[in-house]
Backbone as ProteinMPNN parsed JSONL, in Angstrom:
{"seq_chain_A": "MGKKGRKEGSNGAESRANLVLIAAEEFATYGYYDTKVSTIVKKAGVTQPTFYLYFDSKEAIFSELIQTFRHKLSELTKESRLETGLDPTLLPDRIAIGLSAILQFFYDHPNLTKIGLYYSSEAELIKKQLVEQITENLLSEQRDGYFRRDIDMKTVSESLVGSIERLTYLFIY", "coords_chain_A": {"N_chain_A": [[-149.669, -151.515, 89.335], [-149.757, -149.547, 92.248], [-149.3, -148.488, 95.524], [-148.005, -150.831, 98.041], [-149.199, -152.774, 96.671], [-151.83, -152.723, 94.936], [-154.496, -151.519, 93.193], [-153.557, -148.798, 90.621], [-155.714, -145.655, 91.416], [-157.037, -147.394, 93.921], [-158.991, -147.853, 96.534], [-158.23, -149.268, 99.933], [-160.858, -149.909, 101.598], [-161.747, -150.515, 98.952], [-160.519, -152.337, 97.702], [-160.125, -155.167, 99.087], [-163.628, -154.783, 99.401], [-163.527, -156.606, 96.713], [-161.627, -158.192, 97.249], [-163.173, -160.169, 98.822], [-165.817, -160.279, 97.34], [-164.743, -161.98, 94.305], [-163.989, -164.475, 95.862], [-166.355, -165.25, 96.836], [-167.55, -166.392, 94.533], [-165.764, -167.545, 93.408], [-165.228, -169.576, 96.157], [-167.407, -170.987, 95.74], [-168.149, -171.972, 93.081], [-165.653, -173.428, 92.745], [-166.047, -175.063, 95.172], [-164.442, -175.279, 98.81], [-162.687, -176.588, 98.621], [-160.03, -177.231, 96.134], [-160.002, -173.792, 95.632], [-158.001, -171.031, 95.878], [-156.166, -169.03, 97.114], [-154.152, -167.942, 94.706], [-155.277, -167.62, 92.969], [-157.58, -166.138, 93.435], [-156.149, -164.039, 93.912], [-154.56, -163.073, 91.951], [-157.442, -162.878, 89.948], [-158.675, -160.644, 90.939], [-156.804, -158.622, 90.656], [-154.574, -158.102, 92.459], [-151.702, -158.39, 94.715], [-151.003, -161.256, 96.101], [-149.769, -160.498, 98.826], [-151.181, -158.872, 99.456], [-153.533, -159.255, 99.814], [-153.296, -160.478, 102.083], [-152.953, -158.321, 103.886], [-155.446, -158.019, 104.479], [-156.162, -160.331, 106.051], [-155.762, -163.101, 107.082], [-156.049, -166.113, 106.295], [-157.335, -168.513, 104.086], [-159.079, -170.097, 104.649], [-160.161, -168.233, 106.382], [-161.098, -165.475, 105.121], [-163.202, -167.11, 103.961], [-164.339, -167.724, 106.011], [-165.55, -165.408, 107.23], [-167.412, -165.007, 104.466], [-168.91, -166.924, 105.285], [-170.134, -166.493, 107.95], [-171.623, -163.66, 107.401], [-173.576, -164.155, 105.235], [-174.629, -166.113, 107.033], [-174.984, -163.957, 109.39], [-176.803, -161.742, 107.87], [-179.241, -163.893, 107.217], [-179.992, -163.964, 109.064], [-181.048, -161.607, 110.63], [-183.058, -160.708, 108.32], [-184.615, -162.908, 108.676], [-185.186, -161.949, 110.692], [-186.13, -159.709, 111.036], [-189.153, -160.33, 109.693], [-190.303, -161.491, 110.829], [-194.017, -161.197, 112.379], [-194.937, -158.09, 113.357], [-197.4, -157.672, 116.578], [-200.694, -157.026, 117.257], [-201.67, -156.227, 114.453], [-203.256, -155.325, 111.996], [-205.603, -158.252, 110.346], [-205.721, -158.227, 107.637], [-204.101, -157.031, 106.735], [-203.19, -159.405, 106.788], [-201.108, -161.281, 104.938], [-200.548, -160.432, 103.284], [-198.31, -159.146, 104.641], [-197.278, -161.01, 105.256], [-195.469, -162.966, 102.821], [-194.51, -160.55, 102.05], [-192.2, -160.273, 104.05], [-191.382, -163.345, 103.476], [-190.542, -162.435, 100.572], [-188.289, -161.105, 100.794], [-186.717, -162.422, 102.08], [-186.196, -164.201, 100.232], [-185.065, -163.185, 98.122], [-182.964, -162.463, 99.217], [-182.19, -164.999, 98.875], [-181.897, -165.09, 96.19], [-180.192, -163.146, 95.218], [-178.142, -162.86, 95.889], [-176.746, -165.514, 95.562], [-173.949, -167.029, 95.094], [-173.466, -166.26, 98.089], [-174.905, -167.917, 99.015], [-174.781, -170.745, 98.209], [-172.486, -171.487, 99.994], [-173.446, -171.092, 102.257], [-175.57, -172.422, 102.643], [-174.514, -174.905, 101.33], [-171.999, -175.617, 100.93], [-170.365, -174.71, 103.089], [-169.313, -176.087, 106.031], [-170.605, -174.948, 107.827], [-173.415, -175.302, 107.385], [-175.011, -176.919, 107.75], [-175.82, -176.352, 110.293], [-176.57, -173.552, 110.174], [-179.349, -174.163, 108.755], [-180.77, -175.296, 110.853], [-180.607, -173.282, 113.291], [-182.022, -171.351, 111.662], [-184.302, -172.326, 111.144], [-185.364, -172.648, 114.184], [-184.943, -170.182, 114.745], [-187.259, -169.375, 112.627], [-189.834, -170.673, 113.96], [-189.857, -169.074, 116.219], [-190.868, -167.105, 115.762], [-192.867, -168.275, 114.146], [-194.222, -168.977, 116.247], [-194.224, -167.246, 117.804], [-196.411, -164.977, 116.323], [-198.752, -167.42, 116.292], [-198.891, -166.52, 119.267], [-200.452, -164.338, 118.847], [-202.214, -164.551, 117.887], [-202.561, -165.06, 115.197], [-202.212, -167.114, 113.896], [-204.225, -170.38, 113.994], [-203.648, -172.474, 117.181], [-203.984, -174.817, 116.807], [-201.805, -176.132, 115.216], [-198.495, -177.396, 114.277], [-195.668, -175.904, 115.108], [-193.051, -176.113, 114.483], [-192.928, -177.905, 113.086], [-194.176, -176.904, 110.51], [-191.873, -174.7, 110.68], [-190.032, -176.916, 109.732], [-190.795, -177.372, 107.055], [-190.727, -175.248, 105.804], [-188.33, -174.113, 105.813], [-187.122, -176.585, 103.654], [-188.533, -176.451, 101.544], [-187.3, -173.779, 101.292], [-184.315, -174.542, 101.367], [-184.849, -176.784, 98.725], [-185.971, -174.976, 96.975], [-183.468, -172.951, 96.18], [-181.126, -175.148, 96.028], [-182.345, -175.947, 93.022], [-182.621, -173.319, 91.389], [-180.538, -171.911, 92.934], [-178.754, -173.517, 92.886]], "CA_chain_A": [[-149.454, -151.218, 90.986], [-149.561, -148.659, 93.747], [-148.838, -148.836, 96.421], [-148.818, -151.752, 98.599], [-150.203, -154.25, 95.652], [-152.959, -152.171, 94.799], [-154.517, -151.03, 91.555], [-153.558, -147.204, 90.558], [-156.688, -145.703, 92.303], [-158.583, -147.556, 94.994], [-158.309, -147.919, 98.02], [-158.358, -149.916, 100.17], [-161.93, -150.805, 101.145], [-162.529, -151.504, 97.748], [-159.716, -153.845, 98.039], [-160.881, -155.981, 99.915], [-164.607, -155.56, 98.493], [-163.713, -156.66, 95.236], [-161.543, -160.209, 97.447], [-164.566, -160.472, 99.443], [-166.89, -160.604, 96.186], [-163.886, -162.473, 93.916], [-163.62, -164.981, 97.156], [-167.116, -165.926, 97.254], [-167.071, -166.768, 93.835], [-164.456, -169.05, 93.321], [-165.178, -170.776, 96.482], [-168.815, -171.799, 94.605], [-167.805, -172.563, 90.626], [-165.535, -174.421, 93.155], [-165.231, -175.352, 96.498], [-163.273, -174.621, 99.275], [-160.839, -176.874, 98.936], [-160.686, -176.538, 94.708], [-160.118, -173.116, 95.828], [-157.106, -170.958, 95.55], [-155.881, -167.235, 97.219], [-153.235, -167.227, 94.434], [-155.918, -167.611, 91.688], [-158.287, -164.514, 93.743], [-155.596, -162.37, 93.738], [-155.202, -162.971, 89.812], [-158.765, -162.4, 89.088], [-158.947, -159.342, 91.703], [-155.802, -157.818, 90.11], [-153.669, -157.521, 94.065], [-150.568, -159.088, 94.912], [-150.492, -162.256, 96.983], [-149.518, -159.802, 99.903], [-151.628, -157.368, 99.791], [-154.768, -160.196, 100.45], [-152.88, -161.514, 103.513], [-153.699, -157.483, 104.015], [-156.764, -157.954, 104.647], [-157.7, -161.445, 105.731], [-154.573, -163.861, 107.332], [-156.431, -167.276, 105.308], [-157.94, -168.668, 103.099], [-160.211, -169.687, 105.875], [-160.708, -166.526, 107.01], [-161.671, -165.08, 104.063], [-164.496, -168.645, 103.73], [-164.574, -167.468, 107.544], [-166.465, -164.176, 107.066], [-168.915, -164.787, 103.807], [-169.902, -168.16, 106.012], [-171.309, -165.917, 108.968], [-171.743, -162.901, 106.17], [-174.426, -164.839, 104.659], [-174.987, -166.068, 108.207], [-175.842, -162.332, 109.931], [-177.993, -161.619, 107.312], [-180.701, -164.568, 106.954], [-180.685, -163.96, 110.847], [-181.227, -160.47, 110.333], [-184.39, -161.261, 107.947], [-186.043, -163.16, 109.401], [-185.912, -161.15, 112.659], [-187.071, -158.182, 109.782], [-190.223, -160.874, 109.141], [-191.627, -161.145, 112.811], [-194.775, -160.317, 113.121], [-195.324, -157.289, 115.02], [-198.461, -157.162, 117.198], [-202.033, -155.707, 116.814], [-201.432, -156.825, 112.889], [-204.144, -155.532, 111.13], [-205.483, -159.002, 109.812], [-205.902, -158.434, 106.12], [-202.663, -157.332, 105.967], [-201.58, -160.869, 107.176], [-201.042, -161.566, 103.749], [-199.619, -159.454, 102.371], [-196.772, -158.644, 105.628], [-196.186, -162.855, 105.084], [-194.851, -162.109, 101.737], [-193.848, -159.049, 102.201], [-190.885, -161.038, 104.587], [-191.003, -164.174, 102.941], [-189.963, -162.597, 99.564], [-187.512, -160.479, 101.537], [-185.144, -163.889, 102.4], [-186.036, -165.558, 99.028], [-184.705, -162.703, 97.382], [-181.062, -162.35, 98.988], [-180.36, -165.481, 97.755], [-181.547, -164.392, 94.444], [-179.099, -161.619, 94.559], [-176.518, -163.116, 96.29], [-176.515, -166.254, 94.215], [-172.647, -167.856, 95.669], [-173.146, -166.172, 99.689], [-175.79, -169.144, 99.075], [-174.131, -171.794, 97.712], [-171.698, -171.233, 100.25], [-173.919, -170.965, 103.199], [-176.565, -173.835, 102.625], [-174.482, -175.675, 100.54], [-170.828, -175.8, 100.882], [-169.902, -174.669, 104.081], [-169.232, -177.347, 106.721], [-171.545, -175.852, 109.391], [-174.422, -175.565, 106.74], [-176.518, -178.166, 109.118], [-176.165, -175.588, 111.428], [-177.147, -172.958, 109.943], [-180.93, -173.542, 108.379], [-180.54, -175.471, 112.243], [-181.107, -171.572, 113.855], [-182.847, -170.468, 110.543], [-185.54, -173.01, 111.036], [-185.099, -171.991, 115.592], [-185.454, -168.445, 114.265], [-188.45, -169.467, 112.64], [-190.845, -171.031, 114.656], [-189.069, -169.367, 117.543], [-191.395, -166.654, 115.282], [-194.669, -168.178, 114.789], [-194.762, -168.97, 118.066], [-194.773, -166.016, 118.668], [-197.593, -164.528, 116.308], [-199.423, -167.578, 117.267], [-199.125, -166.427, 120.402], [-201.02, -163.159, 118.38], [-203.903, -164.446, 117.352], [-202.665, -165.203, 113.688], [-202.468, -168.581, 113.158], [-204.787, -171.939, 115.267], [-203.412, -172.644, 117.712], [-203.313, -176.352, 117.054], [-199.977, -176.722, 114.616], [-197.156, -177.833, 115.168], [-194.838, -174.567, 114.251], [-192.161, -176.805, 114.651], [-192.919, -178.644, 111.706], [-194.87, -176.162, 109.378], [-190.858, -174.153, 110.348], [-189.089, -177.132, 109.202], [-190.984, -177.831, 105.557], [-190.56, -173.767, 105.007], [-186.909, -174.321, 105.545], [-187.394, -177.403, 103.856], [-188.962, -175.577, 100.749], [-185.723, -173.006, 100.508], [-183.583, -175.396, 100.547], [-184.931, -177.343, 97.449], [-185.577, -173.732, 95.502], [-182.28, -172.554, 96.287], [-180.353, -175.962, 95.166], [-183.385, -175.771, 91.801], [-182.494, -172.38, 90.847], [-178.687, -171.432, 92.954], [-177.751, -174.628, 93.269]], "C_chain_A": [[-149.22, -150.059, 91.259], [-149.112, -149.026, 94.29], [-149.345, -149.673, 97.545], [-149.909, -152.746, 97.613], [-151.393, -153.244, 94.94], [-152.563, -151.518, 93.473], [-154.486, -149.669, 91.827], [-155.106, -146.506, 91.504], [-157.392, -145.801, 93.093], [-157.919, -147.848, 95.65], [-158.467, -149.331, 98.806], [-159.701, -151.61, 100.878], [-162.55, -151.187, 99.498], [-161.556, -152.774, 96.755], [-159.831, -155.119, 98.145], [-161.893, -156.29, 100.027], [-164.664, -156.614, 97.91], [-162.244, -158.533, 95.745], [-162.664, -160.667, 97.597], [-165.685, -161.404, 98.248], [-165.686, -162.247, 94.595], [-164.053, -164.221, 94.423], [-165.244, -165.433, 96.133], [-167.907, -166.33, 95.557], [-166.902, -167.394, 92.991], [-164.838, -170.173, 94.219], [-166.594, -171.257, 96.844], [-168.935, -172.634, 93.818], [-166.733, -173.714, 91.732], [-164.309, -174.954, 94.304], [-164.445, -174.407, 97.662], [-161.393, -174.667, 98.689], [-159.794, -176.489, 97.228], [-159.843, -174.909, 94.975], [-159.054, -172.495, 95.692], [-156.526, -169.456, 95.928], [-154.769, -166.567, 96.297], [-154.683, -166.561, 92.644], [-157.668, -166.577, 92.302], [-157.726, -163.547, 93.969], [-155.482, -161.709, 91.984], [-156.26, -162.151, 89.393], [-158.992, -160.627, 89.993], [-157.708, -158.296, 91.606], [-154.941, -157.191, 91.134], [-152.768, -158.421, 93.651], [-151.381, -159.825, 95.567], [-150.629, -160.769, 98.656], [-150.563, -158.909, 100.262], [-152.941, -158.309, 100.262], [-154.583, -160.373, 101.76], [-153.067, -160.114, 104.032], [-154.598, -157.476, 105.297], [-157.692, -159.466, 106.365], [-156.216, -162.406, 106.553], [-154.567, -165.337, 106.516], [-157.283, -167.166, 104.485], [-159.112, -169.208, 103.757], [-160.137, -168.829, 105.953], [-161.447, -166.19, 105.915], [-163.603, -165.741, 103.587], [-165.078, -167.972, 104.506], [-166.144, -166.895, 107.309], [-167.537, -164.324, 106.395], [-169.984, -165.484, 104.508], [-170.486, -167.031, 106.958], [-170.986, -164.06, 108.449], [-173.484, -163.307, 106.233], [-176.041, -165.139, 105.793], [-176.311, -165.554, 109.215], [-176.643, -161.889, 109.508], [-179.447, -162.152, 106.536], [-181.423, -164.243, 108.278], [-181.673, -163.111, 110.096], [-183.128, -160.472, 109.809], [-185.011, -161.849, 108.547], [-185.923, -162.19, 110.313], [-186.799, -160.032, 112.427], [-188.751, -159.176, 109.633], [-191.413, -161.613, 109.81], [-193.259, -160.38, 112.547], [-195.359, -159.385, 113.481], [-196.965, -157.355, 115.364], [-199.131, -156.396, 116.902], [-202.341, -155.454, 114.968], [-202.753, -156.309, 112.798], [-205.302, -156.95, 109.99], [-205.329, -159.295, 108.348], [-205.631, -158.356, 106.303], [-202.146, -158.1, 106.143], [-200.705, -160.631, 106.019], [-200.465, -161.146, 102.728], [-198.567, -158.77, 103.579], [-196.718, -159.996, 105.021], [-195.913, -162.531, 104.044], [-194.33, -161.44, 101.382], [-192.25, -159.704, 103.247], [-190.507, -162.143, 103.863], [-190.253, -163.321, 101.475], [-188.317, -162.33, 99.27], [-186.098, -161.004, 101.791], [-185.111, -164.879, 100.947], [-184.909, -164.267, 97.905], [-183.346, -162.35, 98.145], [-180.058, -163.131, 98.736], [-180.37, -165.613, 96.462], [-180.2, -163.627, 94.356], [-178.401, -161.471, 95.16], [-176.283, -164.956, 96.017], [-175.152, -166.999, 95.609], [-172.889, -167.775, 97.465], [-173.843, -167.757, 100.024], [-175.248, -169.919, 98.912], [-173.138, -171.729, 98.879], [-171.837, -171.229, 102.049], [-175.09, -172.105, 103.992], [-175.839, -175.002, 102.408], [-172.41, -176.828, 100.997], [-169.948, -175.371, 102.202], [-169.867, -175.55, 105.1], [-170.477, -176.462, 107.987], [-173.494, -175.233, 108.683], [-175.63, -175.747, 107.679], [-177.539, -176.74, 110.252], [-176.398, -174.611, 111.057], [-178.531, -173.426, 109.574], [-181.107, -174.459, 109.563], [-181.019, -174.277, 112.361], [-182.207, -171.442, 112.728], [-184.293, -171.257, 110.863], [-186.537, -172.935, 112.989], [-185.441, -170.526, 115.651], [-186.746, -168.27, 113.52], [-189.657, -169.408, 113.255], [-190.911, -169.171, 115.643], [-190.71, -167.863, 116.955], [-193.183, -166.394, 114.706], [-194.705, -169.12, 115.301], [-195.319, -168.145, 118.272], [-196.263, -165.081, 118.352], [-198.314, -165.63, 115.634], [-200.468, -167.389, 118.427], [-200.658, -165.089, 119.784], [-202.077, -163.622, 118.027], [-203.546, -164.997, 115.963], [-203.481, -166.234, 113.232], [-203.234, -169.844, 114.442], [-202.54, -171.857, 115.438], [-203.185, -174.199, 117.64], [-202.447, -176.582, 115.199], [-199.759, -176.082, 115.216], [-196.563, -176.1, 114.572], [-193.831, -174.523, 114.857], [-192.732, -177.578, 113.646], [-193.258, -177.368, 110.586], [-192.778, -174.586, 109.179], [-189.758, -175.069, 109.68], [-189.767, -176.826, 107.657], [-191.131, -176.021, 104.922], [-189.17, -174.449, 104.652], [-186.39, -175.751, 104.189], [-187.312, -177.112, 102.493], [-187.831, -174.402, 100.085], [-185.339, -173.039, 100.132], [-184.017, -176.17, 98.882], [-185.18, -175.847, 96.398], [-184.639, -172.989, 95.466], [-181.7, -173.072, 95.465], [-181.616, -175.581, 93.278], [-182.757, -174.65, 91.341], [-181.018, -171.136, 91.284], [-178.626, -172.091, 93.053], [-176.678, -174.675, 92.142]], "O_chain_A": [[-148.45, -149.42, 90.542], [-148.354, -149.959, 94.025], [-150.47, -149.586, 98.039], [-151.017, -153.227, 97.849], [-151.487, -153.78, 93.836], [-151.534, -151.173, 92.892], [-155.047, -149.162, 92.798], [-155.428, -147.261, 92.421], [-158.269, -144.985, 93.377], [-156.712, -148.089, 95.666], [-158.809, -150.363, 98.228], [-159.737, -152.84, 100.856], [-163.477, -151.896, 99.106], [-161.72, -153.55, 95.814], [-159.629, -155.999, 97.309], [-162.137, -157.411, 100.473], [-165.446, -157.526, 98.18], [-162.022, -159.509, 95.028], [-163.231, -161.426, 96.811], [-166.13, -162.552, 98.255], [-166.237, -163.283, 94.224], [-164.211, -165.11, 93.587], [-165.206, -165.839, 94.972], [-169.106, -166.575, 95.686], [-167.571, -167.781, 92.033], [-164.909, -171.335, 93.821], [-166.924, -171.778, 97.909], [-169.557, -173.693, 93.747], [-167.0, -174.904, 91.562], [-163.101, -175.138, 94.45], [-163.998, -173.266, 97.538], [-160.323, -174.087, 98.502], [-158.962, -175.582, 97.226], [-158.808, -174.907, 94.31], [-158.368, -173.35, 95.132], [-156.432, -168.676, 94.98], [-154.332, -165.431, 96.473], [-154.78, -165.642, 91.831], [-158.653, -166.45, 91.574], [-158.197, -162.432, 94.194], [-155.879, -160.782, 91.278], [-156.205, -161.109, 88.739], [-159.47, -159.645, 89.426], [-157.624, -157.31, 92.338], [-154.531, -156.04, 90.983], [-152.821, -159.106, 92.63], [-152.505, -159.37, 95.777], [-151.662, -160.405, 99.218], [-150.675, -158.314, 101.334], [-153.388, -157.907, 101.337], [-155.516, -160.43, 102.561], [-153.555, -160.347, 105.138], [-154.521, -157.127, 106.475], [-158.699, -159.558, 107.068], [-155.309, -161.679, 106.146], [-153.506, -165.81, 106.106], [-157.91, -166.174, 104.114], [-160.2, -168.75, 103.405], [-159.871, -168.468, 104.807], [-162.556, -166.715, 105.812], [-164.626, -165.197, 103.171], [-166.169, -167.485, 104.211], [-167.257, -167.414, 107.234], [-168.618, -164.055, 106.918], [-171.186, -165.228, 104.576], [-171.573, -166.637, 106.535], [-170.222, -163.343, 109.094], [-174.343, -162.892, 107.011], [-177.244, -164.879, 105.766], [-177.416, -165.937, 109.599], [-177.515, -161.452, 110.259], [-180.277, -161.592, 105.82], [-182.609, -164.21, 108.604], [-182.608, -163.415, 109.355], [-184.111, -160.316, 110.533], [-186.051, -161.421, 109.047], [-186.963, -161.609, 110.62], [-187.719, -159.539, 113.08], [-189.659, -158.375, 109.413], [-192.554, -162.033, 109.615], [-193.473, -159.168, 112.554], [-196.445, -159.605, 114.017], [-197.759, -157.102, 114.458], [-198.834, -155.305, 116.414], [-203.101, -154.633, 114.454], [-203.545, -156.849, 113.57], [-205.729, -156.531, 108.914], [-204.907, -160.359, 107.894], [-205.518, -159.327, 107.051], [-200.933, -158.172, 105.949], [-199.713, -159.904, 106.073], [-200.043, -161.502, 101.628], [-198.025, -157.724, 103.22], [-195.92, -160.044, 104.084], [-196.091, -161.313, 104.021], [-193.602, -161.522, 100.393], [-191.177, -159.316, 102.786], [-189.332, -162.145, 103.495], [-189.11, -163.756, 101.337], [-187.503, -162.742, 98.444], [-184.97, -160.512, 101.771], [-184.394, -165.834, 100.646], [-184.121, -164.682, 97.055], [-182.536, -161.836, 97.373], [-178.92, -162.669, 98.66], [-179.49, -166.011, 95.698], [-179.375, -163.634, 93.442], [-177.813, -160.404, 95.335], [-175.296, -165.409, 96.597], [-175.46, -167.354, 96.747], [-172.652, -168.75, 98.178], [-173.501, -168.54, 100.911], [-174.84, -170.153, 100.049], [-172.396, -172.518, 98.294], [-170.935, -171.311, 102.883], [-175.348, -172.445, 105.147], [-176.157, -176.046, 102.979], [-171.993, -177.97, 101.19], [-168.786, -175.775, 102.246], [-170.988, -176.05, 105.016], [-171.093, -177.11, 108.834], [-174.453, -174.893, 109.376], [-176.608, -175.136, 108.11], [-178.655, -176.397, 110.641], [-176.72, -174.143, 112.149], [-179.237, -172.874, 110.419], [-182.302, -174.683, 109.366], [-181.923, -173.996, 111.575], [-183.374, -171.448, 113.121], [-185.341, -170.617, 110.777], [-187.747, -173.08, 113.164], [-186.098, -169.914, 116.493], [-187.368, -167.216, 113.653], [-190.438, -168.457, 113.213], [-191.843, -168.367, 115.622], [-191.569, -167.71, 117.823], [-194.053, -165.523, 114.694], [-195.21, -170.155, 114.865], [-196.45, -167.976, 118.728], [-197.023, -164.61, 119.198], [-198.68, -165.354, 114.492], [-201.646, -167.651, 118.669], [-201.733, -165.092, 120.383], [-203.004, -162.832, 117.845], [-204.548, -165.53, 115.485], [-204.556, -166.396, 112.654], [-202.753, -170.05, 115.556], [-201.457, -171.622, 114.902], [-202.326, -174.761, 118.318], [-202.865, -177.282, 114.277], [-200.023, -175.157, 115.984], [-197.123, -175.386, 113.741], [-193.425, -173.604, 115.568], [-193.51, -177.997, 114.502], [-192.336, -177.014, 109.851], [-192.502, -173.897, 108.196], [-188.768, -174.561, 109.152], [-189.173, -175.948, 107.033], [-191.56, -175.704, 103.813], [-188.887, -175.097, 103.644], [-185.197, -175.762, 103.886], [-186.233, -177.372, 101.959], [-187.571, -174.181, 98.902], [-185.139, -172.494, 99.046], [-183.261, -175.923, 97.943], [-184.655, -175.707, 95.293], [-184.776, -172.102, 94.623], [-181.43, -172.53, 94.393], [-181.149, -174.711, 92.543], [-181.966, -175.092, 90.507], [-180.573, -170.171, 90.662], [-177.931, -171.978, 94.063], [-175.752, -175.483, 92.204]]}, "name": "protein", "num_of_chains": 1, "seq": "MGKKGRKEGSNGAESRANLVLIAAEEFATYGYYDTKVSTIVKKAGVTQPTFYLYFDSKEAIFSELIQTFRHKLSELTKESRLETGLDPTLLPDRIAIGLSAILQFFYDHPNLTKIGLYYSSEAELIKKQLVEQITENLLSEQRDGYFRRDIDMKTVSESLVGSIERLTYLFIY"}
């Protein structure tokens, strides 16, 4: 071990990133209450004081994981909104690209997905915000003429999030 409990040759950013990665795996596998800081640091090859250089507590690293998930999901949902003036022939491909990016994020980050959609106390709020954001996108796209005006976009959004929840439960959870 080198200075401050780090592995030789590693730097602070690498140690922190490794702690976050291992913490996500531990929380997704064992849940919040059964995850121990001592296990995280052991698997990361650092000391507990090193952990506390980067995080005030187990709650702090868990909260960071939730916020990372929430931020990235929000960002992807914003990016999936169809721009005004889109050629109607491009519509199916553009919708597929937006939805695929969100689903790919879940697939690529199964531990964050488990934490964000299922294990966190904010899971229901995250899903509610996702519904609201998708509804905003769909209403904007409806005003742009991409979808019929007689469709209730809130119901469509709830259905999409319900489908996402079911798919992530089946394939990730």
